[in-house]
CSV table of C-alpha atoms and ligand atoms in Angstrom, one decimal:
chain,number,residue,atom,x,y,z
A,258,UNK,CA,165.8,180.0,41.3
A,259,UNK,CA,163.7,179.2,38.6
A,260,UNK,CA,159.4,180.3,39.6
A,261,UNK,CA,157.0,178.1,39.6
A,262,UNK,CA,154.5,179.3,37.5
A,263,UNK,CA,151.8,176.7,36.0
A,264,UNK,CA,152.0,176.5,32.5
A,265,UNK,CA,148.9,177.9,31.4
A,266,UNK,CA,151.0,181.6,32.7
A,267,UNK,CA,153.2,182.6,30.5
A,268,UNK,CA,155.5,185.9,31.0
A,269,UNK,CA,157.2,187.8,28.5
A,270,UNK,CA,160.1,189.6,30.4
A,271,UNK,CA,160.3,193.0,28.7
A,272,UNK,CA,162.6,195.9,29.6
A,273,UNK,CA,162.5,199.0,31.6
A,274,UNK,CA,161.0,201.1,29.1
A,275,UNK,CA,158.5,198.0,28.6
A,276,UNK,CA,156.5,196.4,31.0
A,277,UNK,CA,156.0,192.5,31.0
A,278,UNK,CA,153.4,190.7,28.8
A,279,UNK,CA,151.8,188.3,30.8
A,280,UNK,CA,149.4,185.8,28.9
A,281,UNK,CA,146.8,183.7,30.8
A,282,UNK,CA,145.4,180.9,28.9
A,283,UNK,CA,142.3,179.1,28.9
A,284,UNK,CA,139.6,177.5,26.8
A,285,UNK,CA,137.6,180.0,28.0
A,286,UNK,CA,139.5,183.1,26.2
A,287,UNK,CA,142.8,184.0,26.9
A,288,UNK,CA,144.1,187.3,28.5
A,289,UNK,CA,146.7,189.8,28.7
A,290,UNK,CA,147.9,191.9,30.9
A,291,UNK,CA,149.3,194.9,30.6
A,292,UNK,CA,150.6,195.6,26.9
A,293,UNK,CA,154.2,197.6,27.1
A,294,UNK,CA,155.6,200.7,25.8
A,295,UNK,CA,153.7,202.2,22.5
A,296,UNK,CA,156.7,202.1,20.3
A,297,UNK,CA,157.2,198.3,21.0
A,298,UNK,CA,153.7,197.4,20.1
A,299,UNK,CA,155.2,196.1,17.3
A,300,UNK,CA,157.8,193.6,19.1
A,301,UNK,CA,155.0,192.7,21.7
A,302,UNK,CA,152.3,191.8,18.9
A,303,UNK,CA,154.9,189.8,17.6
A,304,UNK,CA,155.8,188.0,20.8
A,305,UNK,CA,152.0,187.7,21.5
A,306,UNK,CA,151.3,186.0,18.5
A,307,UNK,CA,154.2,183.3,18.8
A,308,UNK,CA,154.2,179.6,20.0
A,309,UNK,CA,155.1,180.7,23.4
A,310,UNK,CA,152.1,183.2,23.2
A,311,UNK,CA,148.4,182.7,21.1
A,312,UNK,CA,150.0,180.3,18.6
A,313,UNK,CA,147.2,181.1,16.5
A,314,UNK,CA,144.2,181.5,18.7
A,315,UNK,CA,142.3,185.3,19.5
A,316,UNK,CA,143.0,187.2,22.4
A,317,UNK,CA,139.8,187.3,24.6
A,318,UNK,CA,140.8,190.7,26.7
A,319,UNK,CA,143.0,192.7,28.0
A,320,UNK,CA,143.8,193.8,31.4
A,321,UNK,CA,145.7,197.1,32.5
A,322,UNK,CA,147.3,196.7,36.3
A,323,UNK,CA,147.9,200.4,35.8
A,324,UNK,CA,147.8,203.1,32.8
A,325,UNK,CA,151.0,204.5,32.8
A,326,UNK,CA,152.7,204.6,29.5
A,327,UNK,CA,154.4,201.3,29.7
A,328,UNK,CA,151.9,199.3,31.2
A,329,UNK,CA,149.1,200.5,28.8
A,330,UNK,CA,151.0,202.1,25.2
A,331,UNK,CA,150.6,198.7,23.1
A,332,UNK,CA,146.6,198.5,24.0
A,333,UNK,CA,145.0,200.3,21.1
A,334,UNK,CA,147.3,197.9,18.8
A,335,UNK,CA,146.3,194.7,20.3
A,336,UNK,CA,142.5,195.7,20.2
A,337,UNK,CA,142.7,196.8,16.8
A,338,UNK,CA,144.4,193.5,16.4
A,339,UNK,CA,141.9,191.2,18.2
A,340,UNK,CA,139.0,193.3,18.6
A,341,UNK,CA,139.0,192.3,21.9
A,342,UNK,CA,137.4,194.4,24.9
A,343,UNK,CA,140.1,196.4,27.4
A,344,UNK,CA,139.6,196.2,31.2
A,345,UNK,CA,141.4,198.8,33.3
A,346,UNK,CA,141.3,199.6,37.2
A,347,UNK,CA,138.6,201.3,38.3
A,348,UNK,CA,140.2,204.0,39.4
A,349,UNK,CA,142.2,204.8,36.2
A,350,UNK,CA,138.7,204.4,34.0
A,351,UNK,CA,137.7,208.1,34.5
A,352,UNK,CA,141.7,209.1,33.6
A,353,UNK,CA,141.8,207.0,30.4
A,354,UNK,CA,138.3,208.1,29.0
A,355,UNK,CA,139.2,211.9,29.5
A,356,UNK,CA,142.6,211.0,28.4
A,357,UNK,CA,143.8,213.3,31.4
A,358,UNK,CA,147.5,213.3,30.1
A,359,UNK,CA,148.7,215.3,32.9
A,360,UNK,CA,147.3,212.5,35.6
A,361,UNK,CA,148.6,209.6,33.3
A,362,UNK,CA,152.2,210.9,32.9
A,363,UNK,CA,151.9,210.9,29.4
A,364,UNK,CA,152.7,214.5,28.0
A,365,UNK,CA,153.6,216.0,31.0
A,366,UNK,CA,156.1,213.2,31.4
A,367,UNK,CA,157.5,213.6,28.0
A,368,UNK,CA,155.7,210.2,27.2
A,369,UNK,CA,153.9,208.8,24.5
A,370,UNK,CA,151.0,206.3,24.5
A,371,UNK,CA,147.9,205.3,22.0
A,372,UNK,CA,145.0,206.5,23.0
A,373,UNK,CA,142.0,203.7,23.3
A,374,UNK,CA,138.3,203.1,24.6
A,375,UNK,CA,137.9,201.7,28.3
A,376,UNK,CA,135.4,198.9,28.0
A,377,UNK,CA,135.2,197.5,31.5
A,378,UNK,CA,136.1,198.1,34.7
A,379,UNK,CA,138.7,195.7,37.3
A,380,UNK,CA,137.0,196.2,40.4
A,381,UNK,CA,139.4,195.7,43.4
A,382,UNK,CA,138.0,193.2,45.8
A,383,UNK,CA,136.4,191.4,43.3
A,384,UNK,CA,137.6,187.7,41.9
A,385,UNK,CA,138.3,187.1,38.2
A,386,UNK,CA,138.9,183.9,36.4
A,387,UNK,CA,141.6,184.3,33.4
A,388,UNK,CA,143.8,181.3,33.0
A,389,UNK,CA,141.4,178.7,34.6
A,390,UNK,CA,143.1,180.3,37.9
A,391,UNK,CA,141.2,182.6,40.5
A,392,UNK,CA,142.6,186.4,40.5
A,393,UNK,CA,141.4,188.7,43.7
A,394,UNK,CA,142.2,191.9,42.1
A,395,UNK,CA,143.6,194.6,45.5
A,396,UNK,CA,143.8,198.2,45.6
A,397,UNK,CA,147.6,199.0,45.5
A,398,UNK,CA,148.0,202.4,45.8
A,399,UNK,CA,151.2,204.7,45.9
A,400,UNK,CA,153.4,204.5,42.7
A,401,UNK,CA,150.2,204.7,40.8
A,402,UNK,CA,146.9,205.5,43.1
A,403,UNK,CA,144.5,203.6,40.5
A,404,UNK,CA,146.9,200.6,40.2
A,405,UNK,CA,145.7,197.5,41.1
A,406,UNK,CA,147.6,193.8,41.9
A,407,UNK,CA,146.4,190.1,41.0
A,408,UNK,CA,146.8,187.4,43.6
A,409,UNK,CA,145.9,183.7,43.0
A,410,UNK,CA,146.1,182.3,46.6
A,411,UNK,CA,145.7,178.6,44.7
A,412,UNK,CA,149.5,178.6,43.4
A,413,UNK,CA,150.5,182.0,45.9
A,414,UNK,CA,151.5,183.8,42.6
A,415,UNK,CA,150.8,188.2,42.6
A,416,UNK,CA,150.5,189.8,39.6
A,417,UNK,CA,152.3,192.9,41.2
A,418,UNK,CA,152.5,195.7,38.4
A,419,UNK,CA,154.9,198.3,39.8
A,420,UNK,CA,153.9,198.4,43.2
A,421,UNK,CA,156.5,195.8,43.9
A,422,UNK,CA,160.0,195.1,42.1
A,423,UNK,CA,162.6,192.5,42.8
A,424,UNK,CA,164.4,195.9,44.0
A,425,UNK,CA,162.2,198.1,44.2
A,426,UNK,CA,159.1,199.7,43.1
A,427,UNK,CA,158.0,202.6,40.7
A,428,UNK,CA,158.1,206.3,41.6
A,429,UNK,CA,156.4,207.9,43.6
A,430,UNK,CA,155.4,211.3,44.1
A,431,UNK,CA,156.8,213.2,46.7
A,432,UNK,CA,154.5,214.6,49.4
A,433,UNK,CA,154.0,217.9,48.4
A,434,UNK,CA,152.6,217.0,45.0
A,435,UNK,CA,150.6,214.0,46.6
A,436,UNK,CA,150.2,213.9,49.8
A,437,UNK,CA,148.7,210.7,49.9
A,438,UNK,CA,151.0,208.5,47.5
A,439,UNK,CA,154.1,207.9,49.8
A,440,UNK,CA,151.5,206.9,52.9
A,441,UNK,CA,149.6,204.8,50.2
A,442,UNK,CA,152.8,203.2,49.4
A,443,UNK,CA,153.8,202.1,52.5
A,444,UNK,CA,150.1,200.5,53.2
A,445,UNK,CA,150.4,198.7,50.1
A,446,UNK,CA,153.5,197.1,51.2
A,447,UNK,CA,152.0,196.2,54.3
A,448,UNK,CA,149.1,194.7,52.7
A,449,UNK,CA,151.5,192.5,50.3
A,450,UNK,CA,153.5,191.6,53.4
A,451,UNK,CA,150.4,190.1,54.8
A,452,UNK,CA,149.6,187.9,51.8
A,453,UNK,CA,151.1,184.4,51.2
A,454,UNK,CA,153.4,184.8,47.9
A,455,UNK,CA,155.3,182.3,46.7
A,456,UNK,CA,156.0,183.8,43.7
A,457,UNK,CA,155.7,187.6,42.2
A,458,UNK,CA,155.5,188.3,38.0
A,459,UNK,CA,156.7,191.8,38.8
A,460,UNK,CA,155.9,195.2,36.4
A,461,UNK,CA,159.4,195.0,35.0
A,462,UNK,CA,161.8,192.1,35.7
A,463,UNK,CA,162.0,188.3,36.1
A,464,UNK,CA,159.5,186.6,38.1
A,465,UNK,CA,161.2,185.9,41.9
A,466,UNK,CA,160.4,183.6,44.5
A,467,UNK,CA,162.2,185.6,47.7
A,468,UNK,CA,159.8,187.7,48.2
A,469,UNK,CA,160.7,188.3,52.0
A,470,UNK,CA,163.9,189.9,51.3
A,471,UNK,CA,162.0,192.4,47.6
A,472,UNK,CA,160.2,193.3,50.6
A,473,UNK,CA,162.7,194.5,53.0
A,474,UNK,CA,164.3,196.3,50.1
A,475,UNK,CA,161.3,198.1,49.3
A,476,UNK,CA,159.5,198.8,53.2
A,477,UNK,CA,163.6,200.0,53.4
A,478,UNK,CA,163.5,202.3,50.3
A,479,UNK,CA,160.1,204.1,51.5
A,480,UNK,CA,162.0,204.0,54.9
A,481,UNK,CA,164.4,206.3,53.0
A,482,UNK,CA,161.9,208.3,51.2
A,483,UNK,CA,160.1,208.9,54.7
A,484,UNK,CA,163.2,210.6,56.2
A,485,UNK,CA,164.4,212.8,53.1
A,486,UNK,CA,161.4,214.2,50.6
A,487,UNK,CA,164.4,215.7,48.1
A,488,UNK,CA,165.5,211.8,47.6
A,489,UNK,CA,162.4,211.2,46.4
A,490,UNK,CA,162.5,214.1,43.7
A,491,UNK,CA,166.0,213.5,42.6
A,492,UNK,CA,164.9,209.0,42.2
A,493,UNK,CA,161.4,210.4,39.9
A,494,UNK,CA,163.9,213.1,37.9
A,495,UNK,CA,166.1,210.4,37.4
A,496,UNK,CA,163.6,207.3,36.5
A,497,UNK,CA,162.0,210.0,33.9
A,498,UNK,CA,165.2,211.4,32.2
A,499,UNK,CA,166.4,207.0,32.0
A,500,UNK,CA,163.0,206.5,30.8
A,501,UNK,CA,163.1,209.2,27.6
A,502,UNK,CA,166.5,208.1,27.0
A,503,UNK,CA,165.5,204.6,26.5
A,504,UNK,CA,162.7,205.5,24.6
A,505,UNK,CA,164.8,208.2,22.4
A,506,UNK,CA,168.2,206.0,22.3
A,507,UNK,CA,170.2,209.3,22.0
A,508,UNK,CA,169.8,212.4,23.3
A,509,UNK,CA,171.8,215.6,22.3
A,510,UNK,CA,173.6,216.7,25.7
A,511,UNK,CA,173.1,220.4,24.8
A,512,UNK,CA,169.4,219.9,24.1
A,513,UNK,CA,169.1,218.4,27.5
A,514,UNK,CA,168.5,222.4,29.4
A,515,UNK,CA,165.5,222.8,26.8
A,516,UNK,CA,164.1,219.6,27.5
A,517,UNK,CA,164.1,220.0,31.1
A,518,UNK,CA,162.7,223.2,30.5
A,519,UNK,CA,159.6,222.1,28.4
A,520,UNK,CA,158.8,218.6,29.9
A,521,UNK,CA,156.4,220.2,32.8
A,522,UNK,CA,157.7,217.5,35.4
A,523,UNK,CA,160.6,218.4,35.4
A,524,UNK,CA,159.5,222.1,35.1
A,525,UNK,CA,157.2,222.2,38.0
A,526,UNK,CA,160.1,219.5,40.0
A,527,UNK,CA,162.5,222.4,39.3
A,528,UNK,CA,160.8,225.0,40.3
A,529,UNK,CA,159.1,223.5,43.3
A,530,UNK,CA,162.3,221.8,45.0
A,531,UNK,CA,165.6,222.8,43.2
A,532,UNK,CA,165.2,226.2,41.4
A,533,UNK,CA,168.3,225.6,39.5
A,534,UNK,CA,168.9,226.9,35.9
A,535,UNK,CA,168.0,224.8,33.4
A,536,UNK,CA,171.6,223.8,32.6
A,537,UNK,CA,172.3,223.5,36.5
A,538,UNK,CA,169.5,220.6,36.5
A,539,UNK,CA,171.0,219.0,33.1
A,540,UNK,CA,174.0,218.8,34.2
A,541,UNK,CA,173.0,217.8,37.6
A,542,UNK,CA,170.7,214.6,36.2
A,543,UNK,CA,173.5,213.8,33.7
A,544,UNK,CA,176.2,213.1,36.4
A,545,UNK,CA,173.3,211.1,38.4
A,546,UNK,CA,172.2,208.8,35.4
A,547,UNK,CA,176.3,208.1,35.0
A,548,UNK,CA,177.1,207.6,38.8
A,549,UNK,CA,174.1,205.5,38.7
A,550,UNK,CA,175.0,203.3,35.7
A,551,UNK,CA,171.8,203.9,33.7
A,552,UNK,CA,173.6,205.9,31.1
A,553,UNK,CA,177.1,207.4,29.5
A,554,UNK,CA,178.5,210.5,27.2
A,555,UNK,CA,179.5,209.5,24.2
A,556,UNK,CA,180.2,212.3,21.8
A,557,UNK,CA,178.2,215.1,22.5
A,558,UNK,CA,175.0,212.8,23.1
A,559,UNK,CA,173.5,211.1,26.2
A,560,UNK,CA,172.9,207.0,25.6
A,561,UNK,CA,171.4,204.4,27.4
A,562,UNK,CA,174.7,202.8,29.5
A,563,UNK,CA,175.0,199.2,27.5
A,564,UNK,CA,173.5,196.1,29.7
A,565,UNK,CA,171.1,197.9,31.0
B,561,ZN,ZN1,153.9,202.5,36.5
């Protein structure tokens, strides 16, 4: 079923290891939030500047609905493109202007992003007008405690980021790293639950209109997390090592013990909750990404599994 989305909002579906573009237009300056993945700041400039995007105007702002690397790597591109100002929530402000690389997942992911300069802050509870639409910004905690959502109650559309998915939502730290993110999670779910939504532009993904039933999957994957901490360390391990492999395209299979030796998430994961060897975890991850579908062994290297 097809959203519908008035067409002053336009989305740029993106991929897994970038989030979506999505451009609100107006006389008043347009705006765009969240910016993708740093090394396809060139594909997202590009898209950006189309018909379907700018078609030759500026850029007025942009707008973060969380800093993690693929939400926020394209920023310091389109700012040096556009000079335009950078808004991110307030939460993440302090993060971003330290550049705290542990917090953001960047390094101690094995990410990569562009650093750039916060110039305002998203307030959550407060309104915003982008798109000659009304945006209350919320507090949606969990997958990232800063992150914000956007929700126009005029045309019932949320701006969800990664706290909600078609299936899904993004990681989330298990409880003995955070104590407060799977909690935080949950209450963010009941907090969308109580909003009307006719239609969600997800983080990653097409926009969807069943929102009930993205819901249920998600209030039924913390449901899961609740009962068994381990799943929840095995799904971030496994999000991370799809995300680097998307990001990498190849990776050699016997430089995979090294890696999860040296990437400290996976490091501190390790040694926190599964205290295997190095090669143990490797090979552990490996036959998860392929029983999974999110990748395949082909000659001596890990790729991306095609259609993905
Ligand atoms: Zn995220």
């Amino acid at each position: 079923m097809t959203a519908p989305l008035p067409p002053q909002v336009r989305v740029f579906v993106r991929d897994w290891l970038s989030s979506n573009n999505i451009l609100l237009k107006s006389a008043a300056g347009h705006v765009l939030i969240d910016t993708g993945y740093v090394r396809h700041a060139p594909l997202m400039l590009a898209l950006l500047a189309s018909r379907q995007g700018l078609d030759g105007d500026t850029l007025a702002r942009v707008v973060n609905t969380h800093c993690h690397s693929d939400h926020m790597g394209g920023n310091a591109a389109v700012a040096r493109a556009y000079g335009c100002p950078i808004a991110v929530p307030e939460g993440e402000a302090p993060l971003i202007r330290r550049w705290d690389t542990k917090a953001l997942w960047i390094d101690y992911a094995g990410q990569t992003a562009e650093r750039f300069d916060v110039d305002d802050v998203i307030v959550p509870g407060a309104t915003y007008v982008w798109g000659n639409l009304q945006w209350r910004a919320l507090a949606a905690p969990g997958h990232d405690m800063g992150a914000v959502v956007f929700y126009n109650p005029e045309h019932r559309i949320l701006i969800s980021g990664d706290a909600l998915w078609e299936n899904g939502y993004g990681l989330v730290m298990p409880r003995e790293v955070d104590p407060a993110a799977l909690p935080a999670t949950r209450a963010t779910l009941d907090m969308l639950a109580k909003l009307d939504v006719a239609v969600v532009i997800p983080g990653h993904g097409e926009p969807f209109t069943d929102v009930a039933a993205a819901l249920e999957r998600a209030f039924s994957r913390t449901a899961a997390f609740e009962a068994d901490e381990m799943r929840m360390v095995r799904h971030a391990l496994k999000v991370l090592l799809t995300f680097t492999l998307l990001d990498r395209q190849r990776m050699p299979l016997d430089e995979l013990p090294a890696f999860v030796e040296q990437v400290p998430i996976f490091r501190d994961f390790n040694a926190r909750y599964l205290q295997l060897a190095p090669v143990a975890l490797a090979q552990r991850l490996v036959d998860e990404l392929e029983r999974a579908g999110a990748a395949r062994r082909d000659a001596g290297m890990l790729v991306p599994a095609s259609g993905r």
